[in-house]
Amino acid sequence: MAHKIAVIPGDGIGPEIVAEACKVLDAAAAKFGFELEYTKLLMGGASIDVNGVPLTDETIAQAKASEAVLMGSIGGDANTSSWYKLEPQLRPEAGLLKIRKALNLFANLRPAYLYEELKAACPLRDEIIGEGFDMMIMRELTGGLYFGARETSIENGIRKAVDTLVYNEEEIRRIAVKGFEIARKRRGKVCSVDKANVLDSSRLWRAVVEEVAKDYPDVELSHMLVDNCAMQLVRDPAQFDVILTENMFGDILSDEASMVTGSIGMLSSASLNETKFGLYEPSHGSAPDIAEKGIANPIATILSAAMMLRYSLDLDEAANAIEAAVRQVLKEGYRTGDIMSEGCTRVGTVQMGDLIAARV
Ligand code: NAD
């Protein structure tokens, strides 16, 4: 039976890069003998143009009825696009927050992987890079400081602001379980990052992660304080496999890890809920500055599609084949403009998709 995939091309370069990801998925389906059935959905600016809102309830229902969502990126140029003259809740990005909430996507996965061929883009020195690195930042997405009660007030003429960082043990347990499950599909190591020397929420985080670890004796657990982790990411990134952390720490550390790889057009991401369902998208935005020019790098979206096969459809072999095809194409010296370097062959979006699909 065909796997039902909702596809949201989105805005800017979104439709171009999603088309290439579907092309590569189709090549993997043909090779490994599975079927995918795509349902195209509108979100962001594309939905505003047709429906007047960035995300309709019907679109949410259709996304829910699928096994996974593959998304390009949404949004336009905030200075020139008419979408940004609308009220904030009607702008393209509101659709993104709404769909994450509606689908209960509490676990965000952002891999940071350094390709041998793209070492020149990495801002770290050669002796630090060593053999390269391959980590997964697992960030809690629906709790913590960004969702706690907040207030700004004036007391005795002095302005005051309060944000609260709240986690309950169930919120911690469900993301910890995901973290250990993901580690099992990788090198079997979880580093849980917190600030347990200061914060109560971190002490609870650490205690619950320890409890969950008992069910995963095959996975090695370590703990690290967030300030140390920020240093270790640039001192010795190869030590990490899965980094498991709360919302704000993950927000900051995942951007740091992305920068360490040096190539935004290469970075995939996934957001998962309690079931196998997930939303897969590149880490970058809709790049309106290069939309419809045929020069966008589709690799982040193609790698997001590979994650979809691995984490939502359990098609690990096909996911591995896509990742290997991406490595092969880079090894052969093909590059889109954003990752171009001397002596390589510059290709456009469609050609990059063709090359990867042919090597799956
Ligand atoms: P961006 O990531 O779209 O672009 C930053 C720079 O990187 C640009 O110069 C762009 O040309 C380049 N770039 C990005 N992806 C590329 C690719 N695949 N190939 C080659 N070059 C690439 O970030 P931005 O300019 O800050 O945001 C543009 C729009 O995207 C905004 O509307 C923003 O809200 C939206 N956005 C959406 C998402 C999402 O859909 N999840 C995420 C981030 C930003």
PDB file of N, CA, C and O in Angstrom, residues 102-147:
ATOM      1  N   ALA A 102      -0.904  22.294  16.012  1.00  0.00           N
ATOM      2  CA  ALA A 102      -2.024  21.413  15.675  1.00  0.00           C
ATOM      3  C   ALA A 102      -1.579  19.954  15.576  1.00  0.00           C
ATOM      4  O   ALA A 102      -2.330  19.043  15.894  1.00  0.00           O
ATOM      5  N   LEU A 103      -0.358  19.741  15.144  1.00  0.00           N
ATOM      6  CA  LEU A 103       0.131  18.369  14.972  1.00  0.00           C
ATOM      7  C   LEU A 103       0.900  17.888  16.202  1.00  0.00           C
ATOM      8  O   LEU A 103       1.452  16.790  16.207  1.00  0.00           O
ATOM      9  N   ASN A 104       0.969  18.735  17.229  1.00  0.00           N
ATOM     10  CA  ASN A 104       1.631  18.390  18.498  1.00  0.00           C
ATOM     11  C   ASN A 104       3.087  17.959  18.287  1.00  0.00           C
ATOM     12  O   ASN A 104       3.540  16.951  18.827  1.00  0.00           O
ATOM     13  N   LEU A 105       3.804  18.740  17.497  1.00  0.00           N
ATOM     14  CA  LEU A 105       5.187  18.388  17.166  1.00  0.00           C
ATOM     15  C   LEU A 105       6.109  18.907  18.276  1.00  0.00           C
ATOM     16  O   LEU A 105       6.480  20.064  18.293  1.00  0.00           O
ATOM     17  N   PHE A 106       6.446  18.045  19.211  1.00  0.00           N
ATOM     18  CA  PHE A 106       7.188  18.499  20.392  1.00  0.00           C
ATOM     19  C   PHE A 106       8.681  18.217  20.310  1.00  0.00           C
ATOM     20  O   PHE A 106       9.447  18.667  21.150  1.00  0.00           O
ATOM     21  N   ALA A 107       9.097  17.425  19.327  1.00  0.00           N
ATOM     22  CA  ALA A 107      10.522  17.062  19.253  1.00  0.00           C
ATOM     23  C   ALA A 107      11.111  17.569  17.945  1.00  0.00           C
ATOM     24  O   ALA A 107      10.654  17.199  16.869  1.00  0.00           O
ATOM     25  N   ASN A 108      12.095  18.435  18.061  1.00  0.00           N
ATOM     26  CA  ASN A 108      12.728  18.975  16.859  1.00  0.00           C
ATOM     27  C   ASN A 108      14.127  18.371  16.695  1.00  0.00           C
ATOM     28  O   ASN A 108      14.918  18.363  17.629  1.00  0.00           O
ATOM     29  N   LEU A 109      14.378  17.854  15.514  1.00  0.00           N
ATOM     30  CA  LEU A 109      15.670  17.212  15.238  1.00  0.00           C
ATOM     31  C   LEU A 109      16.420  18.020  14.206  1.00  0.00           C
ATOM     32  O   LEU A 109      15.899  18.253  13.119  1.00  0.00           O
ATOM     33  N   ARG A 110      17.626  18.414  14.545  1.00  0.00           N
ATOM     34  CA  ARG A 110      18.450  19.116  13.547  1.00  0.00           C
ATOM     35  C   ARG A 110      19.819  18.456  13.478  1.00  0.00           C
ATOM     36  O   ARG A 110      20.622  18.574  14.392  1.00  0.00           O
ATOM     37  N   PRO A 111      20.070  17.727  12.403  1.00  0.00           N
ATOM     38  CA  PRO A 111      21.393  17.125  12.268  1.00  0.00           C
ATOM     39  C   PRO A 111      22.435  18.176  11.896  1.00  0.00           C
ATOM     40  O   PRO A 111      22.109  19.131  11.183  1.00  0.00           O
ATOM     41  N   ALA A 112      23.629  18.008  12.378  1.00  0.00           N
ATOM     42  CA  ALA A 112      24.759  18.843  11.928  1.00  0.00           C
ATOM     43  C   ALA A 112      25.855  17.871  11.515  1.00  0.00           C
ATOM     44  O   ALA A 112      26.422  17.172  12.350  1.00  0.00           O
ATOM     45  N   TYR A 113      26.086  17.829  10.225  1.00  0.00           N
ATOM     46  CA  TYR A 113      26.986  16.825   9.647  1.00  0.00           C
ATOM     47  C   TYR A 113      27.988  17.556   8.766  1.00  0.00           C
ATOM     48  O   TYR A 113      27.605  18.431   7.999  1.00  0.00           O
ATOM     49  N   LEU A 114      29.244  17.217   8.911  1.00  0.00           N
ATOM     50  CA  LEU A 114      30.251  17.875   8.068  1.00  0.00           C
ATOM     51  C   LEU A 114      30.683  16.939   6.950  1.00  0.00           C
ATOM     52  O   LEU A 114      31.229  15.870   7.203  1.00  0.00           O
ATOM     53  N   TYR A 115      30.413  17.352   5.731  1.00  0.00           N
ATOM     54  CA  TYR A 115      30.861  16.564   4.575  1.00  0.00           C
ATOM     55  C   TYR A 115      32.332  16.848   4.326  1.00  0.00           C
ATOM     56  O   TYR A 115      32.737  18.015   4.297  1.00  0.00           O
ATOM     57  N   GLU A 116      33.076  15.781   4.155  1.00  0.00           N
ATOM     58  CA  GLU A 116      34.505  15.866   3.843  1.00  0.00           C
ATOM     59  C   GLU A 116      34.754  16.906   2.739  1.00  0.00           C
ATOM     60  O   GLU A 116      35.642  17.756   2.843  1.00  0.00           O
ATOM     61  N   GLU A 117      33.901  16.859   1.697  1.00  0.00           N
ATOM     62  CA  GLU A 117      34.097  17.723   0.521  1.00  0.00           C
ATOM     63  C   GLU A 117      33.800  19.190   0.818  1.00  0.00           C
ATOM     64  O   GLU A 117      34.151  20.067   0.040  1.00  0.00           O
ATOM     65  N   LEU A 118      33.068  19.454   1.924  1.00  0.00           N
ATOM     66  CA  LEU A 118      32.700  20.848   2.213  1.00  0.00           C
ATOM     67  C   LEU A 118      33.463  21.394   3.417  1.00  0.00           C
ATOM     68  O   LEU A 118      33.063  22.382   4.029  1.00  0.00           O
ATOM     69  N   LYS A 119      34.552  20.721   3.751  1.00  0.00           N
ATOM     70  CA  LYS A 119      35.338  21.124   4.917  1.00  0.00           C
ATOM     71  C   LYS A 119      35.748  22.593   4.865  1.00  0.00           C
ATOM     72  O   LYS A 119      35.846  23.257   5.892  1.00  0.00           O
ATOM     73  N   ALA A 120      35.966  23.091   3.638  1.00  0.00           N
ATOM     74  CA  ALA A 120      36.432  24.469   3.489  1.00  0.00           C
ATOM     75  C   ALA A 120      35.404  25.465   4.030  1.00  0.00           C
ATOM     76  O   ALA A 120      35.761  26.575   4.443  1.00  0.00           O
ATOM     77  N   ALA A 121      34.118  25.074   4.032  1.00  0.00           N
ATOM     78  CA  ALA A 121      33.069  25.984   4.510  1.00  0.00           C
ATOM     79  C   ALA A 121      32.991  26.005   6.038  1.00  0.00           C
ATOM     80  O   ALA A 121      32.362  26.874   6.625  1.00  0.00           O
ATOM     81  N   CYS A 122      33.624  25.034   6.692  1.00  0.00           N
ATOM     82  CA  CYS A 122      33.559  24.933   8.159  1.00  0.00           C
ATOM     83  C   CYS A 122      34.501  25.968   8.772  1.00  0.00           C
ATOM     84  O   CYS A 122      35.676  26.032   8.421  1.00  0.00           O
ATOM     85  N   PRO A 123      33.973  26.798   9.689  1.00  0.00           N
ATOM     86  CA  PRO A 123      34.831  27.849  10.246  1.00  0.00           C
ATOM     87  C   PRO A 123      35.877  27.335  11.245  1.00  0.00           C
ATOM     88  O   PRO A 123      36.715  28.113  11.707  1.00  0.00           O
ATOM     89  N   LEU A 124      35.840  26.034  11.583  1.00  0.00           N
ATOM     90  CA  LEU A 124      36.805  25.511  12.562  1.00  0.00           C
ATOM     91  C   LEU A 124      38.118  25.128  11.878  1.00  0.00           C
ATOM     92  O   LEU A 124      38.146  24.815  10.691  1.00  0.00           O
ATOM     93  N   ARG A 125      39.185  25.123  12.671  1.00  0.00           N
ATOM     94  CA  ARG A 125      40.504  24.751  12.128  1.00  0.00           C
ATOM     95  C   ARG A 125      40.556  23.249  11.833  1.00  0.00           C
ATOM     96  O   ARG A 125      39.865  22.454  12.475  1.00  0.00           O
ATOM     97  N   ASP A 126      41.402  22.876  10.892  1.00  0.00           N
ATOM     98  CA  ASP A 126      41.531  21.479  10.469  1.00  0.00           C
ATOM     99  C   ASP A 126      41.765  20.512  11.624  1.00  0.00           C
ATOM    100  O   ASP A 126      41.182  19.434  11.681  1.00  0.00           O
ATOM    101  N   GLU A 127      42.636  20.907  12.564  1.00  0.00           N
ATOM    102  CA  GLU A 127      42.956  19.973  13.665  1.00  0.00           C
ATOM    103  C   GLU A 127      41.762  19.766  14.601  1.00  0.00           C
ATOM    104  O   GLU A 127      41.669  18.759  15.292  1.00  0.00           O
ATOM    105  N   ILE A 128      40.832  20.724  14.600  1.00  0.00           N
ATOM    106  CA  ILE A 128      39.616  20.546  15.428  1.00  0.00           C
ATOM    107  C   ILE A 128      38.617  19.671  14.661  1.00  0.00           C
ATOM    108  O   ILE A 128      37.980  18.787  15.230  1.00  0.00           O
ATOM    109  N   ILE A 129      38.521  19.907  13.359  1.00  0.00           N
ATOM    110  CA  ILE A 129      37.570  19.142  12.538  1.00  0.00           C
ATOM    111  C   ILE A 129      37.951  17.658  12.534  1.00  0.00           C
ATOM    112  O   ILE A 129      37.091  16.787  12.667  1.00  0.00           O
ATOM    113  N   GLY A 130      39.255  17.376  12.438  1.00  0.00           N
ATOM    114  CA  GLY A 130      39.723  15.987  12.429  1.00  0.00           C
ATOM    115  C   GLY A 130      39.041  15.198  11.331  1.00  0.00           C
ATOM    116  O   GLY A 130      39.030  15.590  10.168  1.00  0.00           O
ATOM    117  N   GLU A 131      38.423  14.096  11.717  1.00  0.00           N
ATOM    118  CA  GLU A 131      37.742  13.218  10.757  1.00  0.00           C
ATOM    119  C   GLU A 131      36.354  13.743  10.383  1.00  0.00           C
ATOM    120  O   GLU A 131      35.619  13.099   9.657  1.00  0.00           O
ATOM    121  N   GLY A 132      35.954  14.875  10.951  1.00  0.00           N
ATOM    122  CA  GLY A 132      34.611  15.404  10.709  1.00  0.00           C
ATOM    123  C   GLY A 132      33.696  15.078  11.881  1.00  0.00           C
ATOM    124  O   GLY A 132      34.128  14.472  12.868  1.00  0.00           O
ATOM    125  N   PHE A 133      32.444  15.484  11.791  1.00  0.00           N
ATOM    126  CA  PHE A 133      31.498  15.210  12.875  1.00  0.00           C
ATOM    127  C   PHE A 133      30.111  14.942  12.321  1.00  0.00           C
ATOM    128  O   PHE A 133      29.824  15.263  11.166  1.00  0.00           O
ATOM    129  N   ASP A 134      29.288  14.320  13.133  1.00  0.00           N
ATOM    130  CA  ASP A 134      27.955  13.909  12.706  1.00  0.00           C
ATOM    131  C   ASP A 134      27.081  13.842  13.951  1.00  0.00           C
ATOM    132  O   ASP A 134      27.120  12.867  14.683  1.00  0.00           O
ATOM    133  N   MET A 135      26.371  14.915  14.227  1.00  0.00           N
ATOM    134  CA  MET A 135      25.558  14.933  15.455  1.00  0.00           C
ATOM    135  C   MET A 135      24.103  15.273  15.142  1.00  0.00           C
ATOM    136  O   MET A 135      23.784  15.768  14.063  1.00  0.00           O
ATOM    137  N   MET A 136      23.259  15.005  16.119  1.00  0.00           N
ATOM    138  CA  MET A 136      21.836  15.310  15.990  1.00  0.00           C
ATOM    139  C   MET A 136      21.426  16.108  17.220  1.00  0.00           C
ATOM    140  O   MET A 136      21.545  15.616  18.338  1.00  0.00           O
ATOM    141  N   ILE A 137      20.967  17.338  16.992  1.00  0.00           N
ATOM    142  CA  ILE A 137      20.475  18.118  18.131  1.00  0.00           C
ATOM    143  C   ILE A 137      18.985  17.851  18.250  1.00  0.00           C
ATOM    144  O   ILE A 137      18.224  18.049  17.300  1.00  0.00           O
ATOM    145  N   MET A 138      18.594  17.400  19.419  1.00  0.00           N
ATOM    146  CA  MET A 138      17.195  17.064  19.668  1.00  0.00           C
ATOM    147  C   MET A 138      16.654  18.082  20.657  1.00  0.00           C
ATOM    148  O   MET A 138      17.031  18.074  21.827  1.00  0.00           O
ATOM    149  N   ARG A 139      15.780  18.955  20.180  1.00  0.00           N
ATOM    150  CA  ARG A 139      15.312  20.081  20.990  1.00  0.00           C
ATOM    151  C   ARG A 139      13.832  19.923  21.331  1.00  0.00           C
ATOM    152  O   ARG A 139      13.026  19.652  20.440  1.00  0.00           O
ATOM    153  N   GLU A 140      13.495  20.128  22.600  1.00  0.00           N
ATOM    154  CA  GLU A 140      12.088  20.123  22.997  1.00  0.00           C
ATOM    155  C   GLU A 140      11.461  21.401  22.416  1.00  0.00           C
ATOM    156  O   GLU A 140      12.052  22.468  22.489  1.00  0.00           O
ATOM    157  N   LEU A 141      10.269  21.277  21.832  1.00  0.00           N
ATOM    158  CA  LEU A 141       9.770  22.378  21.012  1.00  0.00           C
ATOM    159  C   LEU A 141       8.497  23.055  21.529  1.00  0.00           C
ATOM    160  O   LEU A 141       8.112  24.098  21.022  1.00  0.00           O
ATOM    161  N   THR A 142       7.838  22.453  22.506  1.00  0.00           N
ATOM    162  CA  THR A 142       6.537  23.031  22.875  1.00  0.00           C
ATOM    163  C   THR A 142       6.427  23.403  24.356  1.00  0.00           C
ATOM    164  O   THR A 142       5.333  23.679  24.846  1.00  0.00           O
ATOM    165  N   GLY A 143       7.546  23.363  25.076  1.00  0.00           N
ATOM    166  CA  GLY A 143       7.490  23.715  26.497  1.00  0.00           C
ATOM    167  C   GLY A 143       8.597  24.692  26.857  1.00  0.00           C
ATOM    168  O   GLY A 143       9.224  25.297  25.984  1.00  0.00           O
ATOM    169  N   GLY A 144       8.839  24.826  28.170  1.00  0.00           N
ATOM    170  CA  GLY A 144       9.949  25.672  28.624  1.00  0.00           C
ATOM    171  C   GLY A 144       9.651  27.152  28.550  1.00  0.00           C
ATOM    172  O   GLY A 144       8.501  27.590  28.497  1.00  0.00           O
ATOM    173  N   LEU A 145      10.707  27.921  28.505  1.00  0.00           N
ATOM    174  CA  LEU A 145      10.633  29.376  28.633  1.00  0.00           C
ATOM    175  C   LEU A 145       9.750  30.056  27.579  1.00  0.00           C
ATOM    176  O   LEU A 145       9.107  31.058  27.851  1.00  0.00           O
ATOM    177  N   TYR A 146       9.722  29.500  26.360  1.00  0.00           N
ATOM    178  CA  TYR A 146       8.964  30.171  25.299  1.00  0.00           C
ATOM    179  C   TYR A 146       7.456  29.984  25.450  1.00  0.00           C
ATOM    180  O   TYR A 146       6.678  30.633  24.763  1.00  0.00           O
ATOM    181  N   PHE A 147       7.050  29.062  26.314  1.00  0.00           N
ATOM    182  CA  PHE A 147       5.619  28.799  26.477  1.00  0.00           C
ATOM    183  C   PHE A 147       5.116  29.050  27.899  1.00  0.00           C
ATOM    184  O   PHE A 147       3.956  28.843  28.191  1.00  0.00           O
TER     185      PHE A 147
END
